[in-house]
């Protein structure tokens, strides 16, 4: 393209080269001197020199894009004008608005009964093409598919929770095998029946200068881990006395284990509940009722889904309800801790441990804690970063719509944890804690368990009210059986780690990255453990 100005400045010619090497005049402008000044002419030339290349480029772009079906500038203007003026085609926006309108309409309509739904999105697209669905039919089918998948996911989640509950309530084959083999060993091996502790050590069982631990369980493997980890972590294991309490059916196996596997220099005593003269029906009438009451047994052993409206229940709420229906909550072993002052009348201070804990640090400083006249040294569970484990207040355990609960308790009062507790039995004997525990259990039975659902902690929260001294949280870390997001560094720092919850480390549903803290204290070289294939998959 060339711009030619005549010598007289009276005409301007714009030319373009052709295929023969010549030039074709595209535009010729004649200028009359008497009408246009040189300055105006100069400005006109500058404007043309700027606009014409721009027009040429736009024309070329339109040609390359295949939209130059017309050759006139009028056609080009109709195409480019709105863009140059900032106006764009709003057909896309109208399409979105129409689609939103259809979605809102479909959201309020009932899905037809018997509507056949595709099994996948690709099948939906294929049917849409073959049947030529309109937008409304497509949206309605898509909504029905999503609701169907949501129902299936929800049902699968509840089924998973039920299976997890049954797994948590069952006894693994290996642990059952261990109990049977050790029970048989008790009857055939005199060494397995040897007295625990040795006769010369019996006076130490009531010596308050020693550190007395109490463990109540029917799980032999779990008991071995608690005792082994406590002794291994102690700076003075020779000052440790362990009192292991179990039920009648497990007594022989539990005794065999500790008779054949010494924890020296620590001292150990194994007793069955049947060996405590104080544990009579007259002294524990409420617990007798709990274990024998048909409606209570049906609640803990019956159909956990019957009568439950799953459509109005979240998976988290359902999981909590299932946990509250664990059969262990009507076991005498689980309630025994409320009778410690009577079961050990000569002891002044003890540490009570659950069977799902691991000891990682010397616990002797617990005996030096000043409980300031309180009975129970425990970790509070309402102060912490973990919203699931460390946010428990009374409202999490009690039904405050019940008048007795609402009139006697504060819903915002901080809860505390069972599992690792320092008990001052001397001070305890001066209180009415046991009587308060019994009376509230009795009221809950009368109300058909409408005051609380969750095991032994709720009545203990009431009975120990005003008798609890908060201790440092690093003594007792909870939640390793609830969730798999537990901070590993915090686990390593804690003195006692607690696998409270369903995912016990000896179960297949235990969290893999948290299990090694427990399995490191399992003696896999032991013949009984090896022959029962403990923890093998």
Short mmCIF file of C-alpha atoms in Angstrom, two decimals:
data_model
loop_
_atom_site.label_atom_id
_atom_site.label_comp_id
_atom_site.label_asym_id
_atom_site.label_seq_id
_atom_site.Cartn_x
_atom_site.Cartn_y
_atom_site.Cartn_z
CA UNK A 1 0.00 0.00 0.00
CA UNK A 2 1.34 3.45 -0.99
CA UNK A 3 0.32 7.03 -0.20
CA UNK A 4 1.06 9.55 -3.05
CA UNK A 5 0.67 13.35 -2.70
CA UNK A 6 0.72 15.43 -5.85
CA UNK A 7 3.34 18.23 -6.11
CA UNK A 8 0.64 20.82 -6.05
CA UNK A 9 -0.79 19.31 -2.85
CA UNK A 10 -4.17 19.28 -4.60
CA UNK A 11 -4.72 15.51 -4.65
CA UNK A 12 -3.89 12.47 -2.49
CA UNK A 13 -3.87 8.96 -3.99
CA UNK A 14 -3.83 5.63 -2.06
CA UNK A 15 -2.64 2.68 -4.19
CA UNK A 16 -2.10 -1.05 -3.65
CA UNK A 17 0.13 -3.39 -5.65
CA UNK A 18 -1.45 -6.16 -7.76
CA UNK A 19 -0.20 -9.60 -8.81
CA UNK A 20 1.33 -8.17 -12.07
CA UNK A 21 3.63 -5.86 -10.18
CA UNK A 22 1.56 -2.76 -10.98
CA UNK A 23 -0.49 -0.51 -8.74
CA UNK A 24 -4.22 -0.08 -8.48
CA UNK A 25 -5.63 3.17 -7.16
CA UNK A 26 -7.87 2.42 -4.21
CA UNK A 27 -8.77 6.00 -3.29
CA UNK A 28 -8.10 9.46 -4.72
CA UNK A 29 -8.88 12.65 -2.84
CA UNK A 30 -8.85 16.05 -4.51
CA UNK A 31 -8.21 19.08 -2.37
CA UNK A 32 -9.32 22.58 -3.19
CA UNK A 33 -6.90 25.14 -1.86
CA UNK A 34 -9.51 27.72 -1.23
CA UNK A 35 -11.47 25.45 1.09
CA UNK A 36 -8.82 23.45 3.03
CA UNK A 37 -5.77 24.89 4.69
CA UNK A 38 -2.39 23.18 4.68
CA UNK A 39 -2.69 22.56 8.40
CA UNK A 40 -6.05 20.81 7.94
CA UNK A 41 -4.62 18.82 5.07
CA UNK A 42 -1.65 17.78 7.16
CA UNK A 43 -3.92 16.58 10.00
CA UNK A 44 -6.08 14.69 7.52
CA UNK A 45 -3.05 12.90 6.13
CA UNK A 46 -1.93 11.89 9.61
CA UNK A 47 -5.36 10.52 10.49
CA UNK A 48 -5.56 8.54 7.26
CA UNK A 49 -2.05 7.25 7.74
CA UNK A 50 -3.12 5.86 11.15
CA UNK A 51 -6.60 4.52 10.30
CA UNK A 52 -5.99 2.84 6.96
CA UNK A 53 -3.39 0.31 8.17
CA UNK A 54 -5.68 -0.46 11.10
CA UNK A 55 -8.63 -1.07 8.73
CA UNK A 56 -6.39 -3.26 6.55
CA UNK A 57 -5.36 -5.39 9.56
CA UNK A 58 -8.96 -5.81 10.72
CA UNK A 59 -9.97 -6.83 7.22
CA UNK A 60 -7.22 -9.40 7.11
CA UNK A 61 -8.24 -10.83 10.50
CA UNK A 62 -11.86 -11.12 9.46
CA UNK A 63 -10.74 -12.86 6.26
CA UNK A 64 -8.56 -15.33 8.18
CA UNK A 65 -11.40 -16.09 10.59
CA UNK A 66 -13.67 -16.95 7.66
CA UNK A 67 -16.30 -14.35 8.35
CA UNK A 68 -15.74 -12.18 5.29
CA UNK A 69 -18.77 -13.44 3.41
CA UNK A 70 -19.42 -9.88 2.39
CA UNK A 71 -16.88 -7.52 0.84
CA UNK A 72 -18.20 -4.13 1.73
CA UNK A 73 -17.07 -1.91 4.57
CA UNK A 74 -20.73 -1.79 5.57
CA UNK A 75 -20.65 -5.54 6.29
CA UNK A 76 -17.38 -5.18 8.17
CA UNK A 77 -18.84 -2.33 10.16
CA UNK A 78 -21.86 -4.34 11.15
CA UNK A 79 -19.53 -7.05 12.41
CA UNK A 80 -16.88 -4.92 14.12
CA UNK A 81 -18.84 -1.86 15.10
CA UNK A 82 -20.41 -3.20 18.28
CA UNK A 83 -17.03 -4.45 19.50
CA UNK A 84 -15.32 -1.15 18.75
CA UNK A 85 -18.10 0.63 20.62
CA UNK A 86 -17.87 -1.73 23.63
CA UNK A 87 -21.12 -3.58 22.85
CA UNK A 88 -20.88 -7.39 22.65
CA UNK A 89 -23.34 -10.07 21.69
CA UNK A 90 -25.28 -10.97 24.87
CA UNK A 91 -26.69 -14.25 23.54
CA UNK A 92 -24.40 -16.18 25.92
CA UNK A 93 -25.70 -14.24 28.91
CA UNK A 94 -29.27 -14.82 27.82
CA UNK A 95 -28.53 -18.56 27.57
CA UNK A 96 -27.18 -18.61 31.14
CA UNK A 97 -30.22 -16.72 32.44
CA UNK A 98 -32.55 -19.13 30.67
CA UNK A 99 -30.67 -22.10 32.12
CA UNK A 100 -30.88 -20.64 35.64
CA UNK A 101 -34.60 -20.19 35.16
CA UNK A 102 -34.97 -23.83 34.12
CA UNK A 103 -32.90 -25.05 37.09
CA UNK A 104 -35.03 -23.05 39.54
CA UNK A 105 -38.16 -24.45 37.98
CA UNK A 106 -36.88 -28.06 38.09
CA UNK A 107 -35.76 -27.63 41.72
CA UNK A 108 -39.35 -27.00 42.85
CA UNK A 109 -40.99 -29.78 40.84
CA UNK A 110 -41.63 -33.36 41.93
CA UNK A 111 -39.56 -36.02 40.22
CA UNK A 112 -41.95 -38.33 38.31
CA UNK A 113 -42.39 -41.80 39.79
CA UNK A 114 -40.76 -44.57 37.82
CA UNK A 115 -38.37 -42.23 36.03
CA UNK A 116 -35.68 -44.42 34.50
CA UNK A 117 -32.29 -42.97 35.34
CA UNK A 118 -28.99 -43.44 33.51
CA UNK A 119 -26.24 -45.18 35.49
CA UNK A 120 -23.56 -42.62 34.60
CA UNK A 121 -23.08 -39.15 33.19
CA UNK A 122 -21.77 -40.53 29.88
CA UNK A 123 -24.93 -42.60 29.54
CA UNK A 124 -26.98 -39.48 30.28
CA UNK A 125 -25.21 -37.59 27.49
CA UNK A 126 -25.75 -40.49 25.08
CA UNK A 127 -29.47 -40.66 25.88
CA UNK A 128 -29.74 -36.90 25.59
CA UNK A 129 -28.35 -37.05 22.06
CA UNK A 130 -30.44 -40.01 20.94
CA UNK A 131 -33.71 -38.86 22.53
CA UNK A 132 -33.11 -35.14 21.86
CA UNK A 133 -33.80 -34.05 25.42
CA UNK A 134 -34.82 -30.47 25.92
CA UNK A 135 -33.05 -28.44 28.62
CA UNK A 136 -35.76 -29.04 31.22
CA UNK A 137 -35.77 -32.83 30.75
CA UNK A 138 -31.99 -32.88 30.96
CA UNK A 139 -31.97 -30.83 34.18
CA UNK A 140 -34.72 -32.94 35.78
CA UNK A 141 -32.93 -36.19 34.94
CA UNK A 142 -29.63 -34.82 36.24
CA UNK A 143 -31.28 -33.76 39.51
CA UNK A 144 -32.85 -37.20 39.97
CA UNK A 145 -29.49 -38.86 39.34
CA UNK A 146 -27.73 -36.65 41.90
CA UNK A 147 -30.38 -37.31 44.56
CA UNK A 148 -30.13 -41.04 43.92
CA UNK A 149 -26.34 -41.01 44.28
CA UNK A 150 -26.59 -38.90 47.46
CA UNK A 151 -28.99 -41.45 48.98
CA UNK A 152 -26.69 -44.32 48.06
CA UNK A 153 -23.65 -42.54 49.54
CA UNK A 154 -25.57 -41.77 52.73
CA UNK A 155 -26.77 -45.37 53.06
CA UNK A 156 -23.23 -46.62 52.48
CA UNK A 157 -21.94 -44.30 55.20
CA UNK A 158 -24.48 -45.57 57.72
CA UNK A 159 -23.69 -49.17 56.74
CA UNK A 160 -19.99 -48.42 57.25
CA UNK A 161 -20.70 -47.01 60.70
CA UNK A 162 -22.76 -50.07 61.63
CA UNK A 163 -20.01 -52.43 60.47
CA UNK A 164 -17.46 -50.40 62.39
CA UNK A 165 -19.62 -50.57 65.51
CA UNK A 166 -19.94 -54.35 65.28
CA UNK A 167 -16.18 -54.66 64.68
CA UNK A 168 -15.44 -52.48 67.71
CA UNK A 169 -17.81 -54.54 69.86
CA UNK A 170 -16.40 -57.89 68.79
CA UNK A 171 -13.36 -59.81 70.02
CA UNK A 172 -10.70 -60.35 67.33
CA UNK A 173 -9.97 -63.99 66.59
CA UNK A 174 -6.34 -63.69 67.69
CA UNK A 175 -7.21 -62.17 71.07
CA UNK A 176 -9.91 -64.78 71.65
CA UNK A 177 -7.37 -67.49 70.80
CA UNK A 178 -4.90 -65.97 73.26
CA UNK A 179 -7.43 -66.09 76.09
CA UNK A 180 -8.41 -69.70 75.36
CA UNK A 181 -4.82 -70.97 75.13
CA UNK A 182 -3.76 -69.20 78.32
CA UNK A 183 -6.82 -70.51 80.15
CA UNK A 184 -5.90 -74.02 79.08
CA UNK A 185 -2.31 -73.38 80.21
CA UNK A 186 -3.59 -72.37 83.65
CA UNK A 187 -5.21 -75.77 84.10
CA UNK A 188 -2.23 -77.80 82.86
CA UNK A 189 0.84 -75.80 83.91
CA UNK A 190 1.61 -75.32 87.60
CA UNK A 191 3.95 -72.44 86.81
CA UNK A 192 1.02 -70.59 85.19
CA UNK A 193 -0.87 -70.95 88.47
CA UNK A 194 1.89 -69.66 90.72
CA UNK A 195 0.88 -67.09 93.28
CA UNK A 196 0.94 -63.43 92.18
CA UNK A 197 2.75 -61.79 93.73
CA UNK A 198 5.08 -64.11 95.63
CA UNK A 199 4.05 -64.56 99.29
CA UNK A 200 6.96 -62.48 100.59
CA UNK A 201 5.75 -59.52 98.48
CA UNK A 202 2.14 -59.55 99.63
CA UNK A 203 2.62 -56.76 102.24
CA UNK A 204 3.66 -54.39 99.42
CA UNK A 205 0.16 -54.59 97.93
CA UNK A 206 -1.01 -52.18 100.63
CA UNK A 207 2.21 -50.20 101.12
CA UNK A 208 1.46 -46.55 100.39
CA UNK A 209 5.13 -45.74 99.80
CA UNK A 210 4.79 -47.56 96.46
CA UNK A 211 3.09 -46.28 93.30
CA UNK A 212 -0.13 -48.24 92.87
CA UNK A 213 -1.75 -48.56 89.43
CA UNK A 214 -5.19 -50.11 88.93
CA UNK A 215 -6.34 -51.63 85.65
CA UNK A 216 -9.77 -53.19 85.05
CA UNK A 217 -10.10 -55.23 81.83
CA UNK A 218 -10.93 -58.58 80.23
CA UNK A 219 -8.50 -57.99 77.33
CA UNK A 220 -5.26 -59.88 78.10
CA UNK A 221 -3.28 -58.39 75.20
CA UNK A 222 -4.34 -54.83 76.04
CA UNK A 223 -3.48 -55.38 79.72
CA UNK A 224 -0.02 -56.60 78.78
CA UNK A 225 0.64 -53.45 76.74
CA UNK A 226 -0.49 -51.14 79.56
CA UNK A 227 1.68 -52.90 82.15
CA UNK A 228 4.70 -53.32 79.86
CA UNK A 229 4.66 -49.69 78.68
CA UNK A 230 4.28 -48.40 82.26
CA UNK A 231 7.24 -50.42 83.53
CA UNK A 232 9.40 -49.65 80.49
CA UNK A 233 8.76 -45.88 80.84
CA UNK A 234 9.34 -45.74 84.59
CA UNK A 235 12.52 -44.34 86.13
CA UNK A 236 11.92 -46.47 89.23
CA UNK A 237 10.04 -49.61 88.11
CA UNK A 238 10.87 -51.31 91.41
CA UNK A 239 8.39 -48.91 93.09
CA UNK A 240 5.48 -49.95 90.84
CA UNK A 241 2.61 -52.15 92.03
CA UNK A 242 -0.03 -53.13 89.46
CA UNK A 243 -3.49 -54.32 90.51
CA UNK A 244 -5.16 -55.97 87.48
CA UNK A 245 -8.87 -56.72 87.91
CA UNK A 246 -10.70 -58.94 85.43
CA UNK A 247 -13.92 -60.96 85.22
CA UNK A 248 -14.36 -64.59 86.21
CA UNK A 249 -14.14 -66.06 82.70
CA UNK A 250 -10.87 -64.24 81.90
CA UNK A 251 -9.22 -64.65 85.29
CA UNK A 252 -7.34 -67.90 84.55
CA UNK A 253 -5.96 -66.62 81.23
CA UNK A 254 -4.99 -63.23 82.68
CA UNK A 255 -3.24 -64.90 85.63
CA UNK A 256 -1.38 -67.26 83.28
CA UNK A 257 -0.08 -64.42 81.17
CA UNK A 258 1.48 -62.46 84.02
CA UNK A 259 2.68 -65.61 85.79
CA UNK A 260 4.53 -66.71 82.66
CA UNK A 261 5.69 -63.20 81.63
CA UNK A 262 7.44 -61.48 84.49
CA UNK A 263 7.32 -57.69 84.78
CA UNK A 264 10.05 -57.64 87.45
CA UNK A 265 11.15 -55.51 89.23
CA UNK A 266 7.54 -54.26 89.27
CA UNK A 267 5.00 -56.14 91.36
CA UNK A 268 1.73 -57.40 89.91
CA UNK A 269 -1.49 -58.72 91.37
CA UNK A 270 -4.29 -60.30 89.29
CA UNK A 271 -7.75 -60.58 90.84
CA UNK A 272 -11.18 -61.54 89.52
CA UNK A 273 -14.28 -59.60 90.50
CA UNK A 274 -15.53 -62.82 92.12
CA UNK A 275 -12.62 -62.63 94.58
CA UNK A 276 -13.70 -59.30 96.10
CA UNK A 277 -15.91 -60.02 99.08
CA UNK A 278 -17.27 -56.50 99.06
CA UNK A 279 -18.78 -56.82 95.55
CA UNK A 280 -22.17 -58.22 96.53
CA UNK A 281 -25.62 -57.51 95.14
CA UNK A 282 -26.41 -55.52 98.25
CA UNK A 283 -23.52 -53.15 97.62
CA UNK A 284 -24.05 -52.74 93.87
CA UNK A 285 -27.84 -52.98 93.40
CA UNK A 286 -28.01 -50.45 90.58
CA UNK A 287 -25.36 -52.22 88.51
CA UNK A 288 -27.17 -55.50 89.05
CA UNK A 289 -30.27 -53.85 87.61
CA UNK A 290 -28.31 -52.46 84.68
CA UNK A 291 -26.96 -55.89 83.77
CA UNK A 292 -30.24 -57.78 84.16
CA UNK A 293 -32.89 -55.27 83.00
CA UNK A 294 -34.38 -56.55 79.73
CA UNK A 295 -35.04 -53.16 78.19
CA UNK A 296 -31.50 -52.06 79.01
CA UNK A 297 -30.01 -55.20 77.48
CA UNK A 298 -32.14 -54.73 74.36
CA UNK A 299 -30.91 -51.15 74.11
CA UNK A 300 -27.26 -52.22 74.12
CA UNK A 301 -27.56 -55.55 72.30
CA UNK A 302 -30.60 -55.04 70.09
CA UNK A 303 -31.21 -53.62 66.61
CA UNK A 304 -29.41 -50.27 66.53
CA UNK A 305 -31.22 -49.09 63.38
CA UNK A 306 -34.80 -49.99 64.34
CA UNK A 307 -36.73 -46.87 65.26
CA UNK A 308 -33.93 -44.56 64.12
CA UNK A 309 -34.89 -41.93 61.55
CA UNK A 310 -31.73 -41.93 59.45
CA UNK A 311 -33.06 -39.22 57.14
CA UNK A 312 -32.98 -36.75 60.06
CA UNK A 313 -29.64 -37.97 61.46
CA UNK A 314 -26.16 -36.98 60.37
CA UNK A 315 -23.45 -39.68 60.16
CA UNK A 316 -21.62 -37.99 63.04
CA UNK A 317 -24.73 -38.09 65.26
CA UNK A 318 -25.36 -41.69 64.30
CA UNK A 319 -21.75 -42.62 65.14
CA UNK A 320 -22.16 -41.03 68.59
CA UNK A 321 -25.39 -42.95 69.20
CA UNK A 322 -23.74 -46.21 68.19
CA UNK A 323 -20.82 -45.56 70.50
CA UNK A 324 -23.26 -44.90 73.34
CA UNK A 325 -24.75 -48.35 72.74
CA UNK A 326 -21.50 -50.24 73.21
CA UNK A 327 -22.14 -53.35 75.36
CA UNK A 328 -19.13 -52.48 77.53
CA UNK A 329 -21.19 -49.74 79.19
CA UNK A 330 -23.29 -52.31 81.07
CA UNK A 331 -20.24 -54.31 82.15
CA UNK A 332 -19.37 -54.34 85.84
CA UNK A 333 -15.68 -53.99 84.89
CA UNK A 334 -16.46 -50.60 83.37
CA UNK A 335 -18.17 -49.38 86.54
CA UNK A 336 -15.61 -50.76 88.99
CA UNK A 337 -13.68 -47.52 89.33
CA UNK A 338 -16.51 -45.99 91.35
CA UNK A 339 -15.83 -48.64 94.06
CA UNK A 340 -12.05 -48.22 94.38
CA UNK A 341 -12.10 -46.89 97.97
CA UNK A 342 -13.96 -50.04 99.12
CA UNK A 343 -12.01 -52.50 96.94
CA UNK A 344 -8.65 -51.18 98.18
CA UNK A 345 -9.36 -50.04 101.75
CA UNK A 346 -5.68 -49.77 102.72
CA UNK A 347 -4.54 -47.55 99.83
CA UNK A 348 -4.50 -43.76 99.97
CA UNK A 349 -3.59 -42.69 96.44
CA UNK A 350 -3.77 -44.62 93.15
CA UNK A 351 -3.64 -44.03 89.40
CA UNK A 352 -6.44 -45.69 87.46
CA UNK A 353 -5.72 -46.63 83.83
CA UNK A 354 -8.02 -47.77 81.02
CA UNK A 355 -6.89 -50.75 78.96
CA UNK A 356 -6.66 -48.73 75.72
CA UNK A 357 -3.80 -46.48 76.87
CA UNK A 358 -0.04 -46.55 76.33
CA UNK A 359 2.40 -45.06 78.84
CA UNK A 360 5.28 -43.15 77.25
CA UNK A 361 6.78 -41.29 80.22
CA UNK A 362 7.54 -41.86 83.88
CA UNK A 363 4.31 -41.35 85.83
CA UNK A 364 5.78 -41.18 89.34
CA UNK A 365 5.36 -37.34 89.46
CA UNK A 366 1.58 -37.91 89.49
CA UNK A 367 1.87 -38.93 93.15
CA UNK A 368 3.46 -35.55 93.91
CA UNK A 369 0.58 -33.52 92.44
CA UNK A 370 -1.25 -31.54 95.09
CA UNK A 371 -4.93 -32.20 94.40
CA UNK A 372 -5.82 -29.34 96.77
CA UNK A 373 -8.30 -31.40 98.73
CA UNK A 374 -9.99 -32.82 95.63
CA UNK A 375 -10.58 -36.50 94.94
CA UNK A 376 -9.99 -36.85 91.21
CA UNK A 377 -7.02 -35.49 89.26
CA UNK A 378 -8.07 -35.47 85.59
CA UNK A 379 -7.47 -33.72 82.28
CA UNK A 380 -10.25 -31.36 81.26
CA UNK A 381 -11.70 -31.95 77.78
CA UNK A 382 -13.18 -28.53 76.99
CA UNK A 383 -9.93 -26.68 76.27
CA UNK A 384 -7.96 -27.58 73.18
CA UNK A 385 -7.55 -27.14 69.45
CA UNK A 386 -9.17 -30.48 68.61
CA UNK A 387 -12.85 -29.67 68.09
CA UNK A 388 -13.88 -33.35 68.10
CA UNK A 389 -12.04 -34.57 71.20
CA UNK A 390 -11.25 -31.50 73.32
CA UNK A 391 -14.51 -29.57 73.09
CA UNK A 392 -16.62 -31.58 75.52
CA UNK A 393 -18.92 -29.85 77.97
CA UNK A 394 -21.86 -31.18 79.95
CA UNK A 395 -24.19 -30.41 77.03
CA UNK A 396 -22.33 -33.04 74.97
CA UNK A 397 -23.29 -35.79 77.44
CA UNK A 398 -26.65 -34.88 78.95
CA UNK A 399 -30.18 -34.28 77.70
CA UNK A 400 -30.90 -30.79 78.98
CA UNK A 401 -34.53 -31.00 77.90
CA UNK A 402 -35.01 -33.34 80.86
CA UNK A 403 -36.10 -31.25 83.88
CA UNK A 404 -33.85 -33.04 86.38
CA UNK A 405 -30.82 -32.36 84.21
CA UNK A 406 -31.78 -28.77 83.40
CA UNK A 407 -32.45 -27.92 87.05
CA UNK A 408 -29.27 -29.46 88.48
CA UNK A 409 -26.52 -29.07 85.89
CA UNK A 410 -24.85 -26.31 83.89
CA UNK A 411 -24.71 -27.16 80.19
CA UNK A 412 -21.49 -25.14 79.72
CA UNK A 413 -19.59 -26.77 82.57
CA UNK A 414 -16.30 -28.28 81.43
CA UNK A 415 -16.11 -32.06 81.18
CA UNK A 416 -13.07 -34.16 82.10
CA UNK A 417 -11.66 -37.49 80.95
CA UNK A 418 -11.65 -41.01 82.30
CA UNK A 419 -8.71 -43.18 81.27
CA UNK A 420 -5.86 -41.82 83.37
CA UNK A 421 -7.00 -40.49 86.72
CA UNK A 422 -5.21 -39.78 89.99
CA UNK A 423 -7.57 -40.73 92.82
CA UNK A 424 -7.11 -39.68 96.44
CA UNK A 425 -8.92 -42.61 98.06
CA UNK A 426 -8.38 -41.26 101.56
CA UNK A 427 -10.31 -38.06 100.76
CA UNK A 428 -12.82 -39.97 98.64
CA UNK A 429 -13.94 -42.07 101.60
CA UNK A 430 -15.10 -38.89 103.35
CA UNK A 431 -17.52 -38.02 100.51
CA UNK A 432 -20.84 -39.37 99.20
CA UNK A 433 -19.58 -39.79 95.62
CA UNK A 434 -20.64 -43.44 95.34
CA UNK A 435 -24.13 -42.74 96.70
CA UNK A 436 -24.58 -39.83 94.29
CA UNK A 437 -23.45 -42.04 91.41
CA UNK A 438 -25.99 -44.73 92.37
CA UNK A 439 -28.88 -42.31 92.81
CA UNK A 440 -28.39 -40.70 89.38
CA UNK A 441 -28.00 -44.11 87.72
CA UNK A 442 -31.28 -45.11 89.32
CA UNK A 443 -33.02 -41.96 88.03
CA UNK A 444 -31.74 -42.56 84.53
CA UNK A 445 -33.06 -46.12 84.61
CA UNK A 446 -36.47 -44.80 85.72
CA UNK A 447 -36.46 -42.35 82.82
CA UNK A 448 -35.68 -45.17 80.36
CA UNK A 449 -32.21 -43.75 79.66
CA UNK A 450 -33.55 -40.37 78.54
CA UNK A 451 -31.19 -38.34 80.76
CA UNK A 452 -27.97 -39.58 79.13
CA UNK A 453 -26.87 -42.39 76.86
CA UNK A 454 -23.10 -42.58 77.06
CA UNK A 455 -21.81 -45.15 79.52
CA UNK A 456 -20.12 -44.46 82.84
CA UNK A 457 -18.76 -40.96 82.34
CA UNK A 458 -22.05 -38.97 82.64
CA UNK A 459 -22.95 -40.26 86.13
CA UNK A 460 -19.31 -39.77 87.13
CA UNK A 461 -19.42 -36.16 85.89
CA UNK A 462 -22.31 -35.61 88.31
CA UNK A 463 -20.93 -37.67 91.19
CA UNK A 464 -17.47 -36.05 91.10
CA UNK A 465 -18.89 -32.54 90.67
CA UNK A 466 -16.79 -30.26 92.89
CA UNK A 467 -14.23 -32.99 93.52
CA UNK A 468 -12.08 -32.70 90.36
CA UNK A 469 -8.67 -31.06 90.14
CA UNK A 470 -7.52 -30.26 86.58
CA UNK A 471 -4.04 -31.54 85.67
CA UNK A 472 -1.76 -30.65 82.75
CA UNK A 473 -3.19 -31.93 79.43
CA UNK A 474 0.20 -33.35 78.41
CA UNK A 475 -0.29 -36.05 81.00
CA UNK A 476 -3.18 -37.54 79.05
CA UNK A 477 -3.80 -37.21 75.30
CA UNK A 478 -7.14 -38.48 74.04
CA UNK A 479 -8.75 -39.21 70.69
CA UNK A 480 -6.42 -41.75 69.07
CA UNK A 481 -9.40 -44.03 68.49
CA UNK A 482 -11.63 -41.30 67.09
CA UNK A 483 -9.82 -39.73 64.19
CA UNK A 484 -6.81 -40.22 61.94
CA UNK A 485 -5.76 -36.55 61.92
CA UNK A 486 -4.14 -36.70 65.34
CA UNK A 487 -0.92 -34.67 65.41
CA UNK A 488 2.00 -37.12 65.59
CA UNK A 489 4.32 -34.68 67.37
CA UNK A 490 1.72 -34.18 70.10
CA UNK A 491 1.40 -37.95 70.41
CA UNK A 492 5.14 -38.28 70.93
CA UNK A 493 5.13 -35.62 73.67
CA UNK A 494 2.22 -36.99 75.70
CA UNK A 495 2.88 -39.02 78.82
CA UNK A 496 -0.21 -41.17 78.28
CA UNK A 497 -1.88 -41.66 74.90
CA UNK A 498 -5.45 -42.90 74.91
CA UNK A 499 -7.09 -44.82 72.04
CA UNK A 500 -10.56 -43.93 73.26
CA UNK A 501 -13.14 -44.45 70.55
CA UNK A 502 -13.95 -47.36 68.27
CA UNK A 503 -10.66 -47.61 66.36
CA UNK A 504 -8.67 -49.56 68.91
CA UNK A 505 -5.09 -50.39 67.85
CA UNK A 506 -5.72 -54.16 68.18
CA UNK A 507 -8.68 -53.99 65.77
CA UNK A 508 -8.48 -53.99 61.95
CA UNK A 509 -10.21 -50.58 61.99
CA UNK A 510 -7.37 -49.01 64.01
CA UNK A 511 -5.55 -46.13 62.34
CA UNK A 512 -2.38 -47.47 60.73
CA UNK A 513 -0.12 -44.49 61.48
CA UNK A 514 -1.15 -44.48 65.16
CA UNK A 515 -0.93 -48.24 65.73
CA UNK A 516 2.92 -48.44 66.05
CA UNK A 517 2.82 -46.48 69.32
CA UNK A 518 0.87 -49.44 70.73
CA UNK A 519 2.35 -52.44 68.88
CA UNK A 520 5.90 -51.56 69.99
CA UNK A 521 4.95 -53.00 73.39
CA UNK A 522 3.50 -56.27 72.02
CA UNK A 523 5.86 -59.21 72.53
CA UNK A 524 5.62 -60.89 69.12
CA UNK A 525 8.29 -63.44 70.10
CA UNK A 526 5.99 -64.88 72.76
CA UNK A 527 4.82 -68.39 71.81
CA UNK A 528 1.16 -67.67 72.61
CA UNK A 529 1.15 -64.42 70.62
CA UNK A 530 2.88 -66.08 67.69
CA UNK A 531 0.68 -69.19 67.66
CA UNK A 532 -2.49 -67.10 67.81
CA UNK A 533 -1.28 -64.93 64.90
CA UNK A 534 -1.89 -61.74 66.85
CA UNK A 535 -2.22 -58.65 64.62
CA UNK A 536 -1.63 -60.66 61.45
CA UNK A 537 -3.76 -59.73 58.43
#
